[in-house]
Coordinates of C-alpha atoms and ligand atoms in Angstrom, one line a residue:
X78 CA 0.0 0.0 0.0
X79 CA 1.2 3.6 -0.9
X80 CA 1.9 5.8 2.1
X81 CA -0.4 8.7 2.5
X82 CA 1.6 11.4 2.2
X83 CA 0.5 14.5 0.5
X84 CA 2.6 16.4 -1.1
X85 CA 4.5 19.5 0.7
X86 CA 3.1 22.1 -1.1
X87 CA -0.9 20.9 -0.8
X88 CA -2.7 24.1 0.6
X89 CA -5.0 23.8 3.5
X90 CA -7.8 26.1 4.3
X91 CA -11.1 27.2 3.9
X92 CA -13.9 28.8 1.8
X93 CA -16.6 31.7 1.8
X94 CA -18.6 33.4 -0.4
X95 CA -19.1 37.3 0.0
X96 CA -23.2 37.5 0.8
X97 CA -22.9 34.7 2.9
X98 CA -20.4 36.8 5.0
X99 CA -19.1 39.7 4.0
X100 CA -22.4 42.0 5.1
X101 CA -21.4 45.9 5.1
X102 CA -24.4 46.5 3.5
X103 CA -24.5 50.5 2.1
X104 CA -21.2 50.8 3.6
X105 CA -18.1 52.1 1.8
X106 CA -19.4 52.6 -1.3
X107 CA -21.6 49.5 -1.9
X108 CA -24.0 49.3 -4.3
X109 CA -27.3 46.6 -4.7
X110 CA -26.7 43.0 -5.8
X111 CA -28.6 40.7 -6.7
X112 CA -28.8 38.9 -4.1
X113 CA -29.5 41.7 -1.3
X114 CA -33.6 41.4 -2.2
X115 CA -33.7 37.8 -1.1
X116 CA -35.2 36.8 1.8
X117 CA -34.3 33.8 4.5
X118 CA -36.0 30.4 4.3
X119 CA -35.5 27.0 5.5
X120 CA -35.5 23.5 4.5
X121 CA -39.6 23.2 4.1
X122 CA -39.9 27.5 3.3
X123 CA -37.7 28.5 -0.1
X124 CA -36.3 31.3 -0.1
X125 CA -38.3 34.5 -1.7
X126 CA -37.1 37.3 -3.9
X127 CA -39.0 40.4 -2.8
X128 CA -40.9 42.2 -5.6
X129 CA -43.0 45.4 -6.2
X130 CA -45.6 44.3 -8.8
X131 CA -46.6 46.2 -11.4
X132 CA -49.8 47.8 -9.8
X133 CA -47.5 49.1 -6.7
X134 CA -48.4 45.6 -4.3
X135 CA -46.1 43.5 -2.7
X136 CA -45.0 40.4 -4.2
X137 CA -42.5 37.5 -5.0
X138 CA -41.2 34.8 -6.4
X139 CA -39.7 31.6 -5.2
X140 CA -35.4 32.1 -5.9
X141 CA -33.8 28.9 -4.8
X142 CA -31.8 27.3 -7.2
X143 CA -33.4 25.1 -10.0
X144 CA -36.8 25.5 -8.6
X145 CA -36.9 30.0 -8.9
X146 CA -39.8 31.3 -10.8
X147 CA -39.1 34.2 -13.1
X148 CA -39.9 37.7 -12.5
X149 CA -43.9 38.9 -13.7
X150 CA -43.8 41.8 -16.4
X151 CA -43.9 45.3 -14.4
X152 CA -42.6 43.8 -11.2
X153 CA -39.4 45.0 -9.8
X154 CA -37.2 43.8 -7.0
X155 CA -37.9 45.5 -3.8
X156 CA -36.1 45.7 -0.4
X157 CA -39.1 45.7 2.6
X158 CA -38.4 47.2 5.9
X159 CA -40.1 44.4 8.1
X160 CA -38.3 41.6 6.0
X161 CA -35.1 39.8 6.6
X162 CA -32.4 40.0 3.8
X163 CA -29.2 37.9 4.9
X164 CA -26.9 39.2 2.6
X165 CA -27.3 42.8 4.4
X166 CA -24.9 41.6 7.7
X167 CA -24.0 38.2 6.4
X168 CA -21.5 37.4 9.7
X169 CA -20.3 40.9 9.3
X170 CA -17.3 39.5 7.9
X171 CA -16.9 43.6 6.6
X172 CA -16.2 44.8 10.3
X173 CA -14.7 41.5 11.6
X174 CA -12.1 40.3 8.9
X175 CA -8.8 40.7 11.4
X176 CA -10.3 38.9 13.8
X177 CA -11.3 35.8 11.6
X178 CA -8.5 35.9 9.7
X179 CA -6.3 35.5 12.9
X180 CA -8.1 32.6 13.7
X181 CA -7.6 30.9 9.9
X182 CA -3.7 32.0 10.7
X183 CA -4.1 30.1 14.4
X184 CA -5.4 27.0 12.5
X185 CA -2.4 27.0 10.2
X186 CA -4.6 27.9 7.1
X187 CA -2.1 27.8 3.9
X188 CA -5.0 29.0 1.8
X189 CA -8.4 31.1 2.2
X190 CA -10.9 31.3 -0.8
X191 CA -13.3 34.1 -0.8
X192 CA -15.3 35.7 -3.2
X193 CA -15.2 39.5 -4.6
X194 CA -18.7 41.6 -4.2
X195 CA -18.6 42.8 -7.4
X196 CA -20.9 46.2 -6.5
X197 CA -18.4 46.8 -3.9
X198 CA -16.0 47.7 -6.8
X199 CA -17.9 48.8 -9.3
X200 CA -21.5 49.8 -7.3
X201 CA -23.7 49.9 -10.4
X202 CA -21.2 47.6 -12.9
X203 CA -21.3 50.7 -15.6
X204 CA -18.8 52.6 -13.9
X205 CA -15.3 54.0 -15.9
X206 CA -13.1 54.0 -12.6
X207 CA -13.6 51.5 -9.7
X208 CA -15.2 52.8 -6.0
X209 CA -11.2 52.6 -4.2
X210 CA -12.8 51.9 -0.6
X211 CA -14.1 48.9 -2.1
X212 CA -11.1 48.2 -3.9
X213 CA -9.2 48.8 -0.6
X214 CA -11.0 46.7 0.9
X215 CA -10.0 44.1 -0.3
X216 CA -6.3 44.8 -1.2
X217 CA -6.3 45.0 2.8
X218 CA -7.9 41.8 3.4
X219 CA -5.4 39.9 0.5
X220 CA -2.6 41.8 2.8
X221 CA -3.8 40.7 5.8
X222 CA -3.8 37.4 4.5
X223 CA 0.0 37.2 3.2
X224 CA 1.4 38.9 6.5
X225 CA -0.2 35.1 8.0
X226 CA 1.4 33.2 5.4
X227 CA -2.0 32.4 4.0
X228 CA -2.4 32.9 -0.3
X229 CA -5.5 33.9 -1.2
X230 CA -7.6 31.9 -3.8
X231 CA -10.4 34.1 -4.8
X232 CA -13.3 33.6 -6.7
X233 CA -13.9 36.7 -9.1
X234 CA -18.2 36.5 -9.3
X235 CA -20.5 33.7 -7.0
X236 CA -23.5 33.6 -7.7
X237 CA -24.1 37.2 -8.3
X238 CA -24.1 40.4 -10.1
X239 CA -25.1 44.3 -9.3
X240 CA -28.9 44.6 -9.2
X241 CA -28.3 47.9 -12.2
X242 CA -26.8 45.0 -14.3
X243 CA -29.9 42.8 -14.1
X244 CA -32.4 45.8 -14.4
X245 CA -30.5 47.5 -17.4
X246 CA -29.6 44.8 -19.4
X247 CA -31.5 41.7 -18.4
X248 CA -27.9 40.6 -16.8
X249 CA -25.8 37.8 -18.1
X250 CA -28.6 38.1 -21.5
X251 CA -26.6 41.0 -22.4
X252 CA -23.2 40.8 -24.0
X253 CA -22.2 44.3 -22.4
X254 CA -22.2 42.9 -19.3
X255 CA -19.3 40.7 -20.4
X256 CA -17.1 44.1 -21.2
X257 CA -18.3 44.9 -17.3
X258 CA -16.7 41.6 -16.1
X259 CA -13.9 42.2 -17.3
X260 CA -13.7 45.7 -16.3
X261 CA -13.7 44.0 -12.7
X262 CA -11.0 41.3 -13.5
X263 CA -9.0 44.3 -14.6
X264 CA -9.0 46.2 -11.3
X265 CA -8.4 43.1 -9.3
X266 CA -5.6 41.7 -12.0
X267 CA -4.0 45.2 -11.9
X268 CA -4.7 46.0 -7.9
X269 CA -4.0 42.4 -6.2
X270 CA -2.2 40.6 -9.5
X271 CA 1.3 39.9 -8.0
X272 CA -0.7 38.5 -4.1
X273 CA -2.6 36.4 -5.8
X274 CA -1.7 33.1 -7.5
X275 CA -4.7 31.4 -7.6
X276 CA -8.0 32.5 -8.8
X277 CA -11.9 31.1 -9.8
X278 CA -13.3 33.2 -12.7
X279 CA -17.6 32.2 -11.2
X280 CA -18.2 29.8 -9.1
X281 CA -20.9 26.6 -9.2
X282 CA -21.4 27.9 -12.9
X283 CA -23.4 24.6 -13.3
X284 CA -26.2 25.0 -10.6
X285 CA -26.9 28.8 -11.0
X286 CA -29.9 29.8 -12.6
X287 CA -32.6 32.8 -12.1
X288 CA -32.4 36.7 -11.5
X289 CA -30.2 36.2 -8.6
X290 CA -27.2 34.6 -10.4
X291 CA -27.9 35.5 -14.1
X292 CA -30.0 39.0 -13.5
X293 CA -32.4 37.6 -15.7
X294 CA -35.9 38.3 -15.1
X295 CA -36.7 35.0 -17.1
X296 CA -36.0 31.5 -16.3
X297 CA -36.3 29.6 -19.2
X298 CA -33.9 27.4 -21.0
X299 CA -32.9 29.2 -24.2
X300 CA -32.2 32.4 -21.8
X301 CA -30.3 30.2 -19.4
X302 CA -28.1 28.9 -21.8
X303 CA -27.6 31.9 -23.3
X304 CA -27.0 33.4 -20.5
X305 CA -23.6 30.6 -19.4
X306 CA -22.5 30.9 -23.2
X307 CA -22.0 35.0 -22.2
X308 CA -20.4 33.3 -18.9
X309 CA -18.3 30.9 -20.8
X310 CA -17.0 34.0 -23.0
X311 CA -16.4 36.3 -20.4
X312 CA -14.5 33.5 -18.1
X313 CA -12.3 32.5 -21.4
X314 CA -11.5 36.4 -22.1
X315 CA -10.6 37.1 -18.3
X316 CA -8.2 33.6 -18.9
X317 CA -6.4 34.9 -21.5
X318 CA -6.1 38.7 -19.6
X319 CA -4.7 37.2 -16.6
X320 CA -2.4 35.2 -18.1
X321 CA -1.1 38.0 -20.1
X322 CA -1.2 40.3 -17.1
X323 CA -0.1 37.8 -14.2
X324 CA 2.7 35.3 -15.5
X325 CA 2.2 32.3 -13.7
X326 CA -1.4 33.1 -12.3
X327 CA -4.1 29.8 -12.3
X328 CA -7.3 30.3 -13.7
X329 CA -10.2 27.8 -12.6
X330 CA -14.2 27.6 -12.4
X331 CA -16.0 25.9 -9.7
X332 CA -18.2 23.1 -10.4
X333 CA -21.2 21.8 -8.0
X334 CA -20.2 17.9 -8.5
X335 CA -22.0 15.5 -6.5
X336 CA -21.3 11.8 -7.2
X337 CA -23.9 10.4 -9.2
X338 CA -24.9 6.6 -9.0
X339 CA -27.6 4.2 -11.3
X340 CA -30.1 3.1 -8.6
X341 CA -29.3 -0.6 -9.9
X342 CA -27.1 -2.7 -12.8
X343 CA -29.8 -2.2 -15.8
X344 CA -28.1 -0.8 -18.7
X345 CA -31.3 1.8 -18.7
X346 CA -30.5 3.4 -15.2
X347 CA -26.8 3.2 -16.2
X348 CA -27.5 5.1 -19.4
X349 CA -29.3 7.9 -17.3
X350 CA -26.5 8.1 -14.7
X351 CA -24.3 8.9 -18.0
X352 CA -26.9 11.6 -19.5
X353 CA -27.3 13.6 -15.9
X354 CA -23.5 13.6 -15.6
X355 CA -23.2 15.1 -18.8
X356 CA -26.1 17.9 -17.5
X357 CA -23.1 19.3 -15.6
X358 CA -19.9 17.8 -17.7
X359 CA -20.8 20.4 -20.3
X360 CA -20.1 23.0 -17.8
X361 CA -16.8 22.3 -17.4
X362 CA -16.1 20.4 -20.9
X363 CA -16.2 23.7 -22.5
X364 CA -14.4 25.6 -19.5
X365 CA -11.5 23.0 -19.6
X366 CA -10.9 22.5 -22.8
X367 CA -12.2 25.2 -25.0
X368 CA -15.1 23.8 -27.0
X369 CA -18.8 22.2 -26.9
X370 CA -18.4 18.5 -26.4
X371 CA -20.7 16.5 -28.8
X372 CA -23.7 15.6 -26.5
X373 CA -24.2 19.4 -26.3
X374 CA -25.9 19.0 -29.4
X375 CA -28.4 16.6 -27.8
X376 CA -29.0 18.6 -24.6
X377 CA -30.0 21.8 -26.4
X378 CA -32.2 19.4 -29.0
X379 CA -33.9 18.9 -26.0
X380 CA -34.3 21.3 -24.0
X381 CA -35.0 23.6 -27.3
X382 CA -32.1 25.6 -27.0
X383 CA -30.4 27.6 -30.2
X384 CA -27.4 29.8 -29.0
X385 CA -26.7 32.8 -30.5
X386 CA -22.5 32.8 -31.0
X387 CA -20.5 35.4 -32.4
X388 CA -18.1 34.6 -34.9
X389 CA -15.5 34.4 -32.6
X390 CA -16.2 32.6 -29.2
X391 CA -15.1 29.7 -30.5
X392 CA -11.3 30.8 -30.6
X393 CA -11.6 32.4 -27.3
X394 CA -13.6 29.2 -25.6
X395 CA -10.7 27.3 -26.7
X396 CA -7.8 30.2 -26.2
X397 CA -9.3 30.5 -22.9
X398 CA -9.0 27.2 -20.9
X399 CA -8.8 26.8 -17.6
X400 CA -5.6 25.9 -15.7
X401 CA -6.5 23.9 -12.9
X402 CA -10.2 22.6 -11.9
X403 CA -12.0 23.0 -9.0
X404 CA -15.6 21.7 -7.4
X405 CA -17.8 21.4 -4.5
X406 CA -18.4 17.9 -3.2
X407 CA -21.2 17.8 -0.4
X408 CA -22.9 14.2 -1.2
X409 CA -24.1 11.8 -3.9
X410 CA -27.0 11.3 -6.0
X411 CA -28.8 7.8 -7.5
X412 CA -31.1 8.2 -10.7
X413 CA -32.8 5.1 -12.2
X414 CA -34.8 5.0 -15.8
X415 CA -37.1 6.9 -15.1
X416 CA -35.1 10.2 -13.3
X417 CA -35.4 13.3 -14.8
X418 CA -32.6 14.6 -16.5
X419 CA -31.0 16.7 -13.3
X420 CA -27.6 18.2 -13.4
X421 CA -27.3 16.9 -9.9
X422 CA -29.6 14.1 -9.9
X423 CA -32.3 12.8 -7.9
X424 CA -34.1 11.0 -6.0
X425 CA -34.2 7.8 -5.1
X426 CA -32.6 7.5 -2.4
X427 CA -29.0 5.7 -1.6
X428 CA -30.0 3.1 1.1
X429 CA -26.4 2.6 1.7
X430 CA -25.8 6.2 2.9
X431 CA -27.1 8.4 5.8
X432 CA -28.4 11.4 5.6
X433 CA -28.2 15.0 6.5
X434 CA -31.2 17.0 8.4
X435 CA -31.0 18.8 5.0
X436 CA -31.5 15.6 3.0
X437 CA -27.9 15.6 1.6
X438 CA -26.5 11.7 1.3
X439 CA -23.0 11.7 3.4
X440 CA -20.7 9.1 0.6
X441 CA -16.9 9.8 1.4
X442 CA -16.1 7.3 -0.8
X443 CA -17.8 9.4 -3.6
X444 CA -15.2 12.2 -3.7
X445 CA -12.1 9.6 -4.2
X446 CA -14.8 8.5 -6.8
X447 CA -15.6 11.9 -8.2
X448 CA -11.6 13.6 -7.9
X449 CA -10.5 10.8 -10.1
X450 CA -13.3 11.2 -12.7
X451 CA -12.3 14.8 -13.3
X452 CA -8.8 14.4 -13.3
X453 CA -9.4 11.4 -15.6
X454 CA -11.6 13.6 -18.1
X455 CA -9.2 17.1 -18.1
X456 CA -5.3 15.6 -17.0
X457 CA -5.3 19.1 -15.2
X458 CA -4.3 19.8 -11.4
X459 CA -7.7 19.6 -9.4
X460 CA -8.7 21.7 -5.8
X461 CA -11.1 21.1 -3.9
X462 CA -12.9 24.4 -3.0
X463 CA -15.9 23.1 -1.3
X464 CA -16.7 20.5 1.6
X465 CA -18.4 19.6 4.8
X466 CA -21.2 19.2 7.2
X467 CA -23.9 21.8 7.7
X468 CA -25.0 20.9 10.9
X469 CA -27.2 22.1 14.3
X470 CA -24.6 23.0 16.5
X471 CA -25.3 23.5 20.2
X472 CA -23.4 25.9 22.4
X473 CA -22.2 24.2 25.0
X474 CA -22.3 26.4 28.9
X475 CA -17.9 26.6 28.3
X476 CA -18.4 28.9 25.4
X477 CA -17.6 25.7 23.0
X478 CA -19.5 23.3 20.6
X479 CA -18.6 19.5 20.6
X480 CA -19.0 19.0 16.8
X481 CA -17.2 15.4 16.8
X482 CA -20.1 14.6 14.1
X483 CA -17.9 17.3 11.8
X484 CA -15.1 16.2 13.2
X485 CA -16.2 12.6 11.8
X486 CA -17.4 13.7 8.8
X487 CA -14.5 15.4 7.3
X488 CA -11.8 13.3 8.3
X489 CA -13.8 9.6 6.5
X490 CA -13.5 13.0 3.5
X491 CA -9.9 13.5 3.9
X492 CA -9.3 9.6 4.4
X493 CA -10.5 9.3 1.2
X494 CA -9.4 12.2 -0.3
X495 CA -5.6 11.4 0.6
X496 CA -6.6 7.9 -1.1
X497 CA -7.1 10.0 -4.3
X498 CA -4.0 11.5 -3.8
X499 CA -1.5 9.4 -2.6
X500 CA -2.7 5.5 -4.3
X501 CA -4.7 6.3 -7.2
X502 CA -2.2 9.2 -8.4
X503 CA -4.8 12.3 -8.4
X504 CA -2.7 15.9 -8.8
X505 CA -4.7 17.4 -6.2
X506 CA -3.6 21.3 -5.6
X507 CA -5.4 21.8 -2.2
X508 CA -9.0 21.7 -0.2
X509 CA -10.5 24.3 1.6
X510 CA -13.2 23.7 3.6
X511 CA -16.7 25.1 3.0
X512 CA -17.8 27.7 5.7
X513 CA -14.9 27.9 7.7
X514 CA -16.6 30.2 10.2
X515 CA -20.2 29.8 10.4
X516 CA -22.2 32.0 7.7
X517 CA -25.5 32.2 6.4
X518 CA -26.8 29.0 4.3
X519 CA -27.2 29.6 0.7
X520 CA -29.9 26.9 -0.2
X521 CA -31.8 28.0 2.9
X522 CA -30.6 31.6 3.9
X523 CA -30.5 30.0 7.1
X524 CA -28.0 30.5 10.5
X525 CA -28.9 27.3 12.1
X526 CA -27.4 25.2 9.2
X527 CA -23.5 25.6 10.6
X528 CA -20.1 24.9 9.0
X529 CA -17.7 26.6 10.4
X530 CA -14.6 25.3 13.0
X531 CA -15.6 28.8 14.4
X532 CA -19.5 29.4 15.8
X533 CA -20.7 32.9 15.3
X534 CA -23.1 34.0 17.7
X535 CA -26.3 35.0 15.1
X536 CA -29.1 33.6 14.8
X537 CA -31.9 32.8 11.6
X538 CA -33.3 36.4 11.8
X539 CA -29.7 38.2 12.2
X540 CA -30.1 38.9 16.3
X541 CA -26.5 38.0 18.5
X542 CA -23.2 39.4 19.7
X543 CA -21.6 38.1 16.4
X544 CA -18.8 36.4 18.8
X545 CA -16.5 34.5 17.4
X546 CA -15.7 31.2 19.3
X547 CA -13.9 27.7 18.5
X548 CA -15.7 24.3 18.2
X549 CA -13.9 21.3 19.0
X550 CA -13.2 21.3 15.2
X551 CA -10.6 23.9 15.3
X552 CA -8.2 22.5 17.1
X553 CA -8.5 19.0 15.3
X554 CA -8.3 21.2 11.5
X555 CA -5.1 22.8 13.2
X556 CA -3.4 19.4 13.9
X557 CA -4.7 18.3 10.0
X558 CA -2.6 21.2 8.7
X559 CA 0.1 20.9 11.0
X560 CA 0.6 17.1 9.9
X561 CA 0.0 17.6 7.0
X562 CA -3.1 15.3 6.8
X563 CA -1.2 12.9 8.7
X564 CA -3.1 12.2 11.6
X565 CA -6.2 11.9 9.8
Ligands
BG6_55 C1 -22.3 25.6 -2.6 C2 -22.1 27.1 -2.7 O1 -23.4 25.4 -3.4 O2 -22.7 25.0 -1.4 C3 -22.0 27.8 -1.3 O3 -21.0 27.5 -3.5 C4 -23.0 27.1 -0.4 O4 -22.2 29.2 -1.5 C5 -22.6 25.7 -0.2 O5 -23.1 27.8 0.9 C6 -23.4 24.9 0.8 O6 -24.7 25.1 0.6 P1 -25.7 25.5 1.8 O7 -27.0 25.7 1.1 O8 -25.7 24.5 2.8 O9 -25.2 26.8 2.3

């Protein structure tokens, strides 16, 4: 058996997203997203995006994920006083970053991915010259950062753009907004270039959809798609710009990837298992290397889709290719027959696997499963950018939480993760762990649904002192970086 050593140089850490965390709502500079209309939810209640409807009443529309409706002619999205909008405080990351970033340095982080609020920088996305308190901002935080010894791996756009973008041009329908993207790579190329090796042009660019990621006001497939082919474009032209403007820099996208199983042997379940994987594989197909695979053809048959392609996207898809490829791994999927085509498939249920209050299927054995698979496909360095348990975590009278259930759960990940590595041959660049300190759930917009190896004192509606404390968890991650996965 091969020993499980990872390599020096693998980067420890952990992951956040900007509206999850970041909050500093209307402060320095910051204009709407997206996302700041959306209200909390939970697992049985999804998530809302506020609306004013045409006649001047209150409305909305469901925004979670694959299941958001689109927005009704005349309606536009409103912010209400007496509603709760998670993205305004998130954890408040914006007045608290020293202070958490100490604690990633305590831990031994070698890495910390975070995402860029892109209304921070440029508050409507039409700007000529960027707002520099945002822009300081976060040339502060990326110094911050290095002075711990911890590189930053940031992820350019997640799940977002500013709310003018959407309203002005439909968002991502319009190719002006690709000339605004890259307006934004620009500042943070020029501004935080030589700090920053590593970087994620959108993230989950495979389970987006709606006004909230897209700033399109409709939902349906021939927008949608149109929508990622602007994406796709954009991504591939800020490639080739950093390259030219960062020797040495690595360009990635993040991919949701659950593993996906046939629910039994029969060829037919087989043959679905192979058409949902391709529901996502096109994502990062294109991304990786630079063109439509074949069963696109197929997909867009079905689902009626005709993209509208200048004449040359196809050079820059393919002059654009990512460096390195990252994903999210959370839990597995099984589809039989008769599944619908999902890009993260279905239901039924794994009766090998147990599940999550949230209904995701723990499988461990899936991510050795799924890193292979991609590294098989692309023969490009992988990182994992996303993992771990969202879980109820009670505060315990010491001021500490006894999460050995995390604890349990990410070191059967690591276990097999290091299995990738170190006997199957996987060139696996890092992993950062999702949610490092607790933040708001995206699925759910919920507090209660905790990450984090640090418990922030907030609740569902946004009440608490915001104190930062350690879980058990945080001194077990220190001794996995300190080891270097060796204990695990
Ligand atoms: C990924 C996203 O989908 O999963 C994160 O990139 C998200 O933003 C994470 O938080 C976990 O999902 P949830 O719904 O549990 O927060």
């Amino acid at each position: 058996m091969a020993t499980m050593q990872l390599p020096d140089s693998f980067l420890w850490g952990g992951a956040t997203s900007d509206f999850q965390c970041e909050g500093g709502f209307g402060e320095g500079g910051r204009g709407l997203l997206t996302r700041d209309f959306e209200t909390d939810g939970s697992v049985d209640t999804p998530r809302q995006l506020t609306l004013k409807m045409a006649d001047g009443s209150r409305g909305s529309v469901n925004s979670s994920f694959f299941l958001c409706q689109p927005i009704p002619e005349g309606a536009e999205p409103c912010i209400y006083d007496d509603q709760y909008y998670p993205s305004h405080q998130g954890v408040d990351f914006y007045h608290h970053w020293k202070e958490d970033i100490a604690l990633m340095a305590e831990m031994g982080f070698g890495v910390y991915r975070f995402s860029i609020t892109w209304s921070r920088i440029f508050p409507t996305g039409d700007e000529e010259t960027p707002n520099e308190e945002g822009v300081q901002f976060y040339v502060d935080v990326v110094d911050e950062l290095l002075a711990h010894g911890i590189q930053p791996l940031i992820t350019i756009c997640h799940d977002e753009l500013p709310a003018h973008l959407a309203k002005t041009y439909g968002g991502w329908e319009s190719r002006h907004v690709i000339d605004c993207y890259l307006k934004l790579c620009r500042v943070l190329f020029e501004r935080i270039g030589t700090k920053c090796k590593y970087w994620l042009t959108f993230n989950e660019i495979n389970a987006i959809a709606g006004y909230i990621a897209t700033g399109s006001r409709k939902t349906d497939e021939q927008t949608h798609y149109q929508c990622i082919h602007h994406m796709f474009v954009a991504s591939a032209l800020a490639v080739k710009m950093g390259h030219e403007m960062m020797p040495g820099s690595m360009f990635g996208t993040m991919y949701a990837s659950s593993e996906i199983y046939p629910a039994t042997c029969k060829p037919e379940d087989q043959l679905r298992r192979m058409q949902c994987r391709h529901e996502t594989q096109l994502f990062s197909d294109v991304m990786a290397m630079g063109y439509y695979p074949y069963y696109a053809q197929d997909i867009f048959r079905r689902k009626g889709v005709k993209l509208v392609m200048e004449p040359d996207d196809e050079e820059i898809l393919m002059e654009g290719q990512l460096d390195y490829v990252t994903f999210s791994y959370y839990r597995s999927a099984v589809v039989d027959a008769e599944s619908p085509l999902l890009r993260m498939g279905g239901k039924p249920e794994n009766p090998y696997l147990k599940i999550t209050p949230w209904g995701w299927q723990i499988d461990p054995i899936g991510l050795r499963y799924v890193m292979n698979e991609i590294y098989d496909r692309y023969r490009k360095p992988i990182f994992i950018v996303e993992n771990g348990l969202g879980a109820i975590d009670e505060m315990l009278p010491g001021g500490t939480v006894d999460d050995t259930y995390r604890i349990e759960y990410l070191t059967e990940h690591l276990r097999e993760m290091a299995k990738a590595i170190c006997i199957d041959g996987v060139e696996c660049l890092g992993y950062t762990m999702w949610g490092c300190f607790d933040l708001v759930s995206l699925s759910t917009g919920e507090m209660k649904k905790r990450y984090g190896f640090v418990y922030v004192d907030m609740d569902d509606k946004g009440n608490g002192t915001l104190k930062r404390s350690k879980k058990k968890s945080f001194d077990w991650f220190k001794r996995v970086c300190e080891t270097n996965g060796t204990n695990l």
